[in-house]
Coordinates of C-alpha atoms in Angstrom, one line a residue:
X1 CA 12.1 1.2 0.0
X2 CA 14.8 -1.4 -1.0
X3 CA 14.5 -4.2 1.2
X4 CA 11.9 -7.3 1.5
X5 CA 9.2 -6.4 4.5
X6 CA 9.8 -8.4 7.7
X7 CA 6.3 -10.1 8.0
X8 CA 5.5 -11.9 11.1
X9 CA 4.8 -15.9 11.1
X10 CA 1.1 -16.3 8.7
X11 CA -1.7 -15.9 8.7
X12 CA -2.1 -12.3 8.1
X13 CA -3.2 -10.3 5.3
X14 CA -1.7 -8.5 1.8
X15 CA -3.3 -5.6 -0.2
X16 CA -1.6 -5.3 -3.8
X17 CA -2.1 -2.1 -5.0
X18 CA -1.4 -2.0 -8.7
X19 CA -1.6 1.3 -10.8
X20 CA -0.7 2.7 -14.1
X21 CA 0.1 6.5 -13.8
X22 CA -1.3 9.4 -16.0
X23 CA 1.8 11.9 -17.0
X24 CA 0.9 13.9 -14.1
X25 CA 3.7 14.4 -11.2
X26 CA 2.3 17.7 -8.9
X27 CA 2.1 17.1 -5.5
X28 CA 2.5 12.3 -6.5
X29 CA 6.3 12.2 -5.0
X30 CA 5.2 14.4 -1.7
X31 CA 2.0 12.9 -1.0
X32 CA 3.4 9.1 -1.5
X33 CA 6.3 10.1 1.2
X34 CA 3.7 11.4 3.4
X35 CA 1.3 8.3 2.8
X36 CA 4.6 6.0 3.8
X37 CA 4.8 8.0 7.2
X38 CA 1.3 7.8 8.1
X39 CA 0.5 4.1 7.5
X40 CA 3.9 3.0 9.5
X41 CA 2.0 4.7 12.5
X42 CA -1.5 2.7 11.7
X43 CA -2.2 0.0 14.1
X44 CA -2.2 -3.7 12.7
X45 CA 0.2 -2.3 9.9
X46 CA 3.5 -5.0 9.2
X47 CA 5.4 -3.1 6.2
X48 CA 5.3 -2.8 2.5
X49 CA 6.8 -3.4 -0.7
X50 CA 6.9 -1.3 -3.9
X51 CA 7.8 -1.3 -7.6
X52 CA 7.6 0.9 -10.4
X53 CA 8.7 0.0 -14.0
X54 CA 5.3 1.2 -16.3
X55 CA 3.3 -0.5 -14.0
X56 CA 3.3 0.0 -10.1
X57 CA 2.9 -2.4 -7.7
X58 CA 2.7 -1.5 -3.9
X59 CA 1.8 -4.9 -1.6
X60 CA 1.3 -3.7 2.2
X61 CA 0.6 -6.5 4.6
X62 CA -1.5 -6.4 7.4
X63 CA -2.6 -8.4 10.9
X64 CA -6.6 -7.9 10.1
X65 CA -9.2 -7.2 7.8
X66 CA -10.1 -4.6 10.4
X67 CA -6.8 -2.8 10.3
X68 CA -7.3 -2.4 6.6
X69 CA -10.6 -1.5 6.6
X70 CA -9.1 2.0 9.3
X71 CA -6.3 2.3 7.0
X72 CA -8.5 3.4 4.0
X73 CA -10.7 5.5 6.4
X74 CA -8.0 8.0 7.4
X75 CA -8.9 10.7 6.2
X76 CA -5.1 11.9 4.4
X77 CA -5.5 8.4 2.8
X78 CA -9.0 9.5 1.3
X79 CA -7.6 12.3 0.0
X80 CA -4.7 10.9 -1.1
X81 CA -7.2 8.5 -2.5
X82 CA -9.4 11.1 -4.4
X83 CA -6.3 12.7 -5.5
X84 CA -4.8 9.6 -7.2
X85 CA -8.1 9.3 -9.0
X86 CA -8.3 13.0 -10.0
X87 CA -4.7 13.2 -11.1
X88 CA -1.9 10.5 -11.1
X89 CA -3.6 7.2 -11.9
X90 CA -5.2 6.4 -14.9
X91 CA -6.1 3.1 -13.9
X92 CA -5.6 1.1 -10.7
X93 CA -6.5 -2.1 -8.9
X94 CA -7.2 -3.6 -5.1
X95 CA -6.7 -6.7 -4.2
X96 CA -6.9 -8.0 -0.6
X97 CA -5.5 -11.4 0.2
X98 CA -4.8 -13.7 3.3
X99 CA -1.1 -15.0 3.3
X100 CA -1.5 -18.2 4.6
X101 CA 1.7 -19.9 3.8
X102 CA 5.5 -18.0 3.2
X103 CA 9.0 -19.5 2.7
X104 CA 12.4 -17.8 1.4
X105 CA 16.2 -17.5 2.3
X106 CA 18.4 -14.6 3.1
X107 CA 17.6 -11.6 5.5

């Protein structure tokens, strides 16, 4: 993804997923393409950003706490979930925020 997410006027919420990975690729590149497809279908999702340089750093935004609490009840997200704990992460956080104030230029 190479562009800033479009977020609607705030409130609404941010999770910032931040991860170290483990020196395991199998199945990481797949599964995270297949994670972007399904959560662009959830209800109450508003888009994403992503980075990767040692550390990763994924921020999704959201228009409840109720549309984040389905998204990590899917059930390809839990396994995606159990998979990034048995094999690609060695060590990630959660963080769920409410966005109450944005500002910026450009598109």
């Amino acid at each position: 993804m190479s562009k800033i997410a479009n977020t609607p006027k705030p409130p609404y919420y941010a999770v910032i997923f931040t991860s170290i990975r483990t020196n395991v690729d199998e199945g990481y590149q797949q599964m995270s393409e297949e994670m972007v497809q399904l959560v662009q279908k959830q209800p109450g999702y508003l888009g994403h950003e992503s980075a990767r340089d040692g550390i990763g750093i994924t921020v999704s935004y959201w228009k409840s706490l109720e549309a984040i609490r389905n998204w990590k009840m899917v059930s390809e997200h839990l396994f995606a979930q159990k998979m990034g704990r048995e094999k690609w992460y060695s060590t990630f956080k959660a963080r769920i925020c409410l966005v109450e104030r944005e500002y910026g230029f450009g598109d």
